[in-house]
């Protein structure tokens, strides 16, 4: 099974309005609720691709109970969330039907006590023996040490399990030093990590800092990958309009699924870009339009560049 870690799980709430305007009241045309957080979104996509997935992280309070109730209805996903006292956060996405734009409001998350953090680490270590790969995703809730991901990367690598890290800021900087197999930053996160706004140079620098492979999200332009086997760009055939929330999580799912299937890097990137673009066409994060995905698999362009440094 593939293990996804979401330390800052959420209840994702999506509102659709005809046109979002500041300083006015809005009539909401549609409301959806989904268990969320980056690793949970990754898990739902992996399960839809036919993989067995276990979700761990934290859950607490009434919101946490709703997350677990909704998670129980997702085929192929096993709930191994660790209970805490404080309530799980909510995230609010407001989709403007007229423009297609999405406005996101993310709560900071519950405070995790030292005892709860220790309990999670024990649960994480107990899950590793049956994992084929691990995804460490998203922000850290208050109370979790800033070096948490670095420790989790080292634990997985000690067990011989490949790790993908998808976070930002100081947790990413410390996590990279622990030598994860793959990191998947966007261009802003990569620039913050390396100090370079040139994605090619920044991906190479991130590898020198410890990442085995770097897959940088270029937004609508696709992905740039620097790996031990070479460097590639992968791009969709055209820009799709819709809700981009969760597109990066679907790219992570594509990379992880292809990793455990032992596919070569160009095929991994093709799957990741196709899933990411198909997610933009879906109404909420953690879902993708299968018709669009299958159509794009044969249309994603992957070009090889000079060997990665």
PDB file of N, CA and C in Angstrom, residues 135-197:
ATOM      1  N   UNK A 135       4.114   9.513   1.020  1.00  0.00           N
ATOM      2  CA  UNK A 135       3.986  10.915   0.640  1.00  0.00           C
ATOM      3  C   UNK A 135       3.796  11.747   1.903  1.00  0.00           C
ATOM      4  N   UNK A 136       4.656  12.724   2.108  1.00  0.00           N
ATOM      5  CA  UNK A 136       4.561  13.653   3.234  1.00  0.00           C
ATOM      6  C   UNK A 136       4.091  14.985   2.658  1.00  0.00           C
ATOM      7  N   UNK A 137       2.897  15.415   3.026  1.00  0.00           N
ATOM      8  CA  UNK A 137       2.252  16.504   2.291  1.00  0.00           C
ATOM      9  C   UNK A 137       1.696  17.602   3.185  1.00  0.00           C
ATOM     10  N   UNK A 138       1.916  18.836   2.764  1.00  0.00           N
ATOM     11  CA  UNK A 138       1.203  19.961   3.331  1.00  0.00           C
ATOM     12  C   UNK A 138       1.897  20.691   4.452  1.00  0.00           C
ATOM     13  N   UNK A 139       1.153  21.593   5.070  1.00  0.00           N
ATOM     14  CA  UNK A 139       1.669  22.438   6.137  1.00  0.00           C
ATOM     15  C   UNK A 139       1.719  21.681   7.458  1.00  0.00           C
ATOM     16  N   UNK A 140       2.408  22.285   8.428  1.00  0.00           N
ATOM     17  CA  UNK A 140       2.479  21.720   9.772  1.00  0.00           C
ATOM     18  C   UNK A 140       1.522  22.476  10.686  1.00  0.00           C
ATOM     19  N   UNK A 141       0.701  21.787  11.448  1.00  0.00           N
ATOM     20  CA  UNK A 141      -0.167  22.481  12.398  1.00  0.00           C
ATOM     21  C   UNK A 141       0.647  23.010  13.576  1.00  0.00           C
ATOM     22  N   UNK A 142       0.127  23.975  14.314  1.00  0.00           N
ATOM     23  CA  UNK A 142       0.841  24.493  15.483  1.00  0.00           C
ATOM     24  C   UNK A 142       1.184  23.379  16.471  1.00  0.00           C
ATOM     25  N   UNK A 143       2.373  23.455  17.023  1.00  0.00           N
ATOM     26  CA  UNK A 143       2.816  22.468  18.000  1.00  0.00           C
ATOM     27  C   UNK A 143       3.684  21.374  17.426  1.00  0.00           C
ATOM     28  N   UNK A 144       3.609  21.141  16.121  1.00  0.00           N
ATOM     29  CA  UNK A 144       4.466  20.133  15.489  1.00  0.00           C
ATOM     30  C   UNK A 144       5.818  20.771  15.188  1.00  0.00           C
ATOM     31  N   UNK A 145       6.927  20.128  15.536  1.00  0.00           N
ATOM     32  CA  UNK A 145       8.251  20.729  15.324  1.00  0.00           C
ATOM     33  C   UNK A 145       8.491  21.063  13.861  1.00  0.00           C
ATOM     34  N   UNK A 146       9.205  22.160  13.608  1.00  0.00           N
ATOM     35  CA  UNK A 146       9.444  22.598  12.233  1.00  0.00           C
ATOM     36  C   UNK A 146      10.286  21.582  11.463  1.00  0.00           C
ATOM     37  N   UNK A 147      11.050  20.778  12.175  1.00  0.00           N
ATOM     38  CA  UNK A 147      11.843  19.739  11.525  1.00  0.00           C
ATOM     39  C   UNK A 147      11.137  18.399  11.442  1.00  0.00           C
ATOM     40  N   UNK A 148       9.815  18.389  11.604  1.00  0.00           N
ATOM     41  CA  UNK A 148       9.061  17.132  11.647  1.00  0.00           C
ATOM     42  C   UNK A 148       9.246  16.307  10.380  1.00  0.00           C
ATOM     43  N   UNK A 149       9.136  16.955   9.230  1.00  0.00           N
ATOM     44  CA  UNK A 149       9.243  16.194   7.988  1.00  0.00           C
ATOM     45  C   UNK A 149      10.632  15.593   7.805  1.00  0.00           C
ATOM     46  N   UNK A 150      11.658  16.319   8.242  1.00  0.00           N
ATOM     47  CA  UNK A 150      13.008  15.770   8.142  1.00  0.00           C
ATOM     48  C   UNK A 150      13.111  14.462   8.913  1.00  0.00           C
ATOM     49  N   UNK A 151      12.549  14.422  10.110  1.00  0.00           N
ATOM     50  CA  UNK A 151      12.570  13.202  10.906  1.00  0.00           C
ATOM     51  C   UNK A 151      11.776  12.084  10.262  1.00  0.00           C
ATOM     52  N   UNK A 152      10.619  12.413   9.676  1.00  0.00           N
ATOM     53  CA  UNK A 152       9.790  11.401   9.033  1.00  0.00           C
ATOM     54  C   UNK A 152      10.453  10.861   7.764  1.00  0.00           C
ATOM     55  N   UNK A 153      11.152  11.734   7.048  1.00  0.00           N
ATOM     56  CA  UNK A 153      11.907  11.284   5.867  1.00  0.00           C
ATOM     57  C   UNK A 153      12.981  10.283   6.287  1.00  0.00           C
ATOM     58  N   UNK A 154      13.736  10.616   7.335  1.00  0.00           N
ATOM     59  CA  UNK A 154      14.819   9.735   7.779  1.00  0.00           C
ATOM     60  C   UNK A 154      14.272   8.380   8.240  1.00  0.00           C
ATOM     61  N   UNK A 155      13.146   8.405   8.930  1.00  0.00           N
ATOM     62  CA  UNK A 155      12.558   7.155   9.409  1.00  0.00           C
ATOM     63  C   UNK A 155      12.165   6.257   8.244  1.00  0.00           C
ATOM     64  N   UNK A 156      11.531   6.828   7.220  1.00  0.00           N
ATOM     65  CA  UNK A 156      11.134   6.035   6.060  1.00  0.00           C
ATOM     66  C   UNK A 156      12.345   5.518   5.301  1.00  0.00           C
ATOM     67  N   UNK A 157      13.334   6.376   5.117  1.00  0.00           N
ATOM     68  CA  UNK A 157      14.523   5.947   4.379  1.00  0.00           C
ATOM     69  C   UNK A 157      15.271   4.852   5.132  1.00  0.00           C
ATOM     70  N   UNK A 158      15.271   4.918   6.447  1.00  0.00           N
ATOM     71  CA  UNK A 158      15.912   3.864   7.243  1.00  0.00           C
ATOM     72  C   UNK A 158      15.214   2.521   7.037  1.00  0.00           C
ATOM     73  N   UNK A 159      13.911   2.580   6.728  1.00  0.00           N
ATOM     74  CA  UNK A 159      13.145   1.367   6.466  1.00  0.00           C
ATOM     75  C   UNK A 159      13.206   0.953   5.002  1.00  0.00           C
ATOM     76  N   UNK A 160      13.949   1.708   4.180  1.00  0.00           N
ATOM     77  CA  UNK A 160      14.092   1.382   2.770  1.00  0.00           C
ATOM     78  C   UNK A 160      12.896   1.731   1.918  1.00  0.00           C
ATOM     79  N   UNK A 161      12.102   2.725   2.344  1.00  0.00           N
ATOM     80  CA  UNK A 161      10.870   3.082   1.636  1.00  0.00           C
ATOM     81  C   UNK A 161      11.046   4.445   0.965  1.00  0.00           C
ATOM     82  N   UNK A 162      10.767   4.549  -0.351  1.00  0.00           N
ATOM     83  CA  UNK A 162      10.904   5.835  -1.032  1.00  0.00           C
ATOM     84  C   UNK A 162       9.922   6.872  -0.498  1.00  0.00           C
ATOM     85  N   UNK A 163      10.379   8.123  -0.443  1.00  0.00           N
ATOM     86  CA  UNK A 163       9.596   9.204   0.162  1.00  0.00           C
ATOM     87  C   UNK A 163       9.468  10.366  -0.813  1.00  0.00           C
ATOM     88  N   UNK A 164       8.252  10.867  -0.963  1.00  0.00           N
ATOM     89  CA  UNK A 164       8.006  12.106  -1.695  1.00  0.00           C
ATOM     90  C   UNK A 164       7.589  13.168  -0.682  1.00  0.00           C
ATOM     91  N   UNK A 165       8.231  14.334  -0.740  1.00  0.00           N
ATOM     92  CA  UNK A 165       7.940  15.434   0.181  1.00  0.00           C
ATOM     93  C   UNK A 165       7.336  16.596  -0.590  1.00  0.00           C
ATOM     94  N   UNK A 166       6.172  17.063  -0.146  1.00  0.00           N
ATOM     95  CA  UNK A 166       5.487  18.182  -0.791  1.00  0.00           C
ATOM     96  C   UNK A 166       5.049  19.160   0.286  1.00  0.00           C
ATOM     97  N   UNK A 167       5.928  20.110   0.585  1.00  0.00           N
ATOM     98  CA  UNK A 167       5.637  21.134   1.581  1.00  0.00           C
ATOM     99  C   UNK A 167       6.362  22.408   1.164  1.00  0.00           C
ATOM    100  N   UNK A 168       6.516  23.369   2.061  1.00  0.00           N
ATOM    101  CA  UNK A 168       7.121  24.640   1.687  1.00  0.00           C
ATOM    102  C   UNK A 168       7.839  25.262   2.882  1.00  0.00           C
ATOM    103  N   UNK A 169       8.557  26.349   2.634  1.00  0.00           N
ATOM    104  CA  UNK A 169       9.190  27.117   3.691  1.00  0.00           C
ATOM    105  C   UNK A 169      10.250  26.345   4.454  1.00  0.00           C
ATOM    106  N   UNK A 170      10.344  26.641   5.742  1.00  0.00           N
ATOM    107  CA  UNK A 170      11.355  26.004   6.580  1.00  0.00           C
ATOM    108  C   UNK A 170      11.171  24.491   6.691  1.00  0.00           C
ATOM    109  N   UNK A 171       9.933  23.973   6.783  1.00  0.00           N
ATOM    110  CA  UNK A 171       9.788  22.512   6.780  1.00  0.00           C
ATOM    111  C   UNK A 171      10.376  21.862   5.525  1.00  0.00           C
ATOM    112  N   UNK A 172      10.258  22.530   4.362  1.00  0.00           N
ATOM    113  CA  UNK A 172      10.849  22.005   3.135  1.00  0.00           C
ATOM    114  C   UNK A 172      12.370  22.080   3.205  1.00  0.00           C
ATOM    115  N   UNK A 173      12.902  23.216   3.651  1.00  0.00           N
ATOM    116  CA  UNK A 173      14.366  23.369   3.718  1.00  0.00           C
ATOM    117  C   UNK A 173      14.980  22.289   4.599  1.00  0.00           C
ATOM    118  N   UNK A 174      14.393  22.059   5.761  1.00  0.00           N
ATOM    119  CA  UNK A 174      14.929  21.029   6.652  1.00  0.00           C
ATOM    120  C   UNK A 174      14.670  19.633   6.106  1.00  0.00           C
ATOM    121  N   UNK A 175      13.510  19.454   5.478  1.00  0.00           N
ATOM    122  CA  UNK A 175      13.187  18.144   4.931  1.00  0.00           C
ATOM    123  C   UNK A 175      14.109  17.739   3.802  1.00  0.00           C
ATOM    124  N   UNK A 176      14.494  18.682   2.946  1.00  0.00           N
ATOM    125  CA  UNK A 176      15.397  18.379   1.835  1.00  0.00           C
ATOM    126  C   UNK A 176      16.733  17.867   2.350  1.00  0.00           C
ATOM    127  N   UNK A 177      17.205  18.434   3.443  1.00  0.00           N
ATOM    128  CA  UNK A 177      18.491  18.001   4.006  1.00  0.00           C
ATOM    129  C   UNK A 177      18.463  16.547   4.467  1.00  0.00           C
ATOM    130  N   UNK A 178      17.265  15.991   4.704  1.00  0.00           N
ATOM    131  CA  UNK A 178      17.137  14.594   5.104  1.00  0.00           C
ATOM    132  C   UNK A 178      17.141  13.647   3.906  1.00  0.00           C
ATOM    133  N   UNK A 179      17.246  14.195   2.694  1.00  0.00           N
ATOM    134  CA  UNK A 179      17.418  13.440   1.456  1.00  0.00           C
ATOM    135  C   UNK A 179      16.186  12.635   1.044  1.00  0.00           C
ATOM    136  N   UNK A 180      15.037  13.308   0.861  1.00  0.00           N
ATOM    137  CA  UNK A 180      13.871  12.602   0.310  1.00  0.00           C
ATOM    138  C   UNK A 180      14.132  12.183  -1.132  1.00  0.00           C
ATOM    139  N   UNK A 181      13.444  11.153  -1.578  1.00  0.00           N
ATOM    140  CA  UNK A 181      13.646  10.673  -2.947  1.00  0.00           C
ATOM    141  C   UNK A 181      13.134  11.670  -3.978  1.00  0.00           C
ATOM    142  N   UNK A 182      12.013  12.320  -3.682  1.00  0.00           N
ATOM    143  CA  UNK A 182      11.421  13.295  -4.595  1.00  0.00           C
ATOM    144  C   UNK A 182      10.871  14.455  -3.779  1.00  0.00           C
ATOM    145  N   UNK A 183      11.024  15.677  -4.288  1.00  0.00           N
ATOM    146  CA  UNK A 183      10.273  16.817  -3.766  1.00  0.00           C
ATOM    147  C   UNK A 183       9.473  17.406  -4.924  1.00  0.00           C
ATOM    148  N   UNK A 184       8.322  18.014  -4.603  1.00  0.00           N
ATOM    149  CA  UNK A 184       7.481  18.579  -5.663  1.00  0.00           C
ATOM    150  C   UNK A 184       7.039  20.003  -5.289  1.00  0.00           C
ATOM    151  N   UNK A 185       7.954  20.954  -5.353  1.00  0.00           N
ATOM    152  CA  UNK A 185       7.579  22.343  -5.061  1.00  0.00           C
ATOM    153  C   UNK A 185       6.990  23.023  -6.289  1.00  0.00           C
ATOM    154  N   UNK A 186       6.280  24.144  -6.061  1.00  0.00           N
ATOM    155  CA  UNK A 186       5.962  25.018  -7.182  1.00  0.00           C
ATOM    156  C   UNK A 186       7.111  26.017  -7.341  1.00  0.00           C
ATOM    157  N   UNK A 187       7.029  26.896  -8.324  1.00  0.00           N
ATOM    158  CA  UNK A 187       8.165  27.773  -8.606  1.00  0.00           C
ATOM    159  C   UNK A 187       8.445  28.742  -7.455  1.00  0.00           C
ATOM    160  N   UNK A 188       7.404  29.222  -6.782  1.00  0.00           N
ATOM    161  CA  UNK A 188       7.623  30.132  -5.648  1.00  0.00           C
ATOM    162  C   UNK A 188       8.303  29.398  -4.494  1.00  0.00           C
ATOM    163  N   UNK A 189       7.847  28.187  -4.195  1.00  0.00           N
ATOM    164  CA  UNK A 189       8.448  27.401  -3.115  1.00  0.00           C
ATOM    165  C   UNK A 189       9.889  27.037  -3.442  1.00  0.00           C
ATOM    166  N   UNK A 190      10.148  26.742  -4.701  1.00  0.00           N
ATOM    167  CA  UNK A 190      11.501  26.406  -5.133  1.00  0.00           C
ATOM    168  C   UNK A 190      12.418  27.612  -5.036  1.00  0.00           C
ATOM    169  N   UNK A 191      11.919  28.787  -5.403  1.00  0.00           N
ATOM    170  CA  UNK A 191      12.715  30.007  -5.300  1.00  0.00           C
ATOM    171  C   UNK A 191      13.017  30.343  -3.844  1.00  0.00           C
ATOM    172  N   UNK A 192      12.036  30.138  -2.962  1.00  0.00           N
ATOM    173  CA  UNK A 192      12.256  30.393  -1.541  1.00  0.00           C
ATOM    174  C   UNK A 192      13.308  29.449  -0.975  1.00  0.00           C
ATOM    175  N   UNK A 193      13.288  28.199  -1.450  1.00  0.00           N
ATOM    176  CA  UNK A 193      14.258  27.207  -0.972  1.00  0.00           C
ATOM    177  C   UNK A 193      15.673  27.515  -1.440  1.00  0.00           C
ATOM    178  N   UNK A 194      15.821  27.910  -2.707  1.00  0.00           N
ATOM    179  CA  UNK A 194      17.152  28.018  -3.313  1.00  0.00           C
ATOM    180  C   UNK A 194      17.649  29.444  -3.495  1.00  0.00           C
ATOM    181  N   UNK A 195      16.727  30.417  -3.488  1.00  0.00           N
ATOM    182  CA  UNK A 195      17.109  31.796  -3.763  1.00  0.00           C
ATOM    183  C   UNK A 195      17.179  32.109  -5.242  1.00  0.00           C
ATOM    184  N   UNK A 196      16.878  31.146  -6.110  1.00  0.00           N
ATOM    185  CA  UNK A 196      16.950  31.351  -7.555  1.00  0.00           C
ATOM    186  C   UNK A 196      15.557  31.343  -8.156  1.00  0.00           C
ATOM    187  N   UNK A 197      15.280  32.306  -9.043  1.00  0.00           N
ATOM    188  CA  UNK A 197      13.997  32.359  -9.737  1.00  0.00           C
ATOM    189  C   UNK A 197      14.076  31.712 -11.116  1.00  0.00           C
TER     190      UNK A 197
END
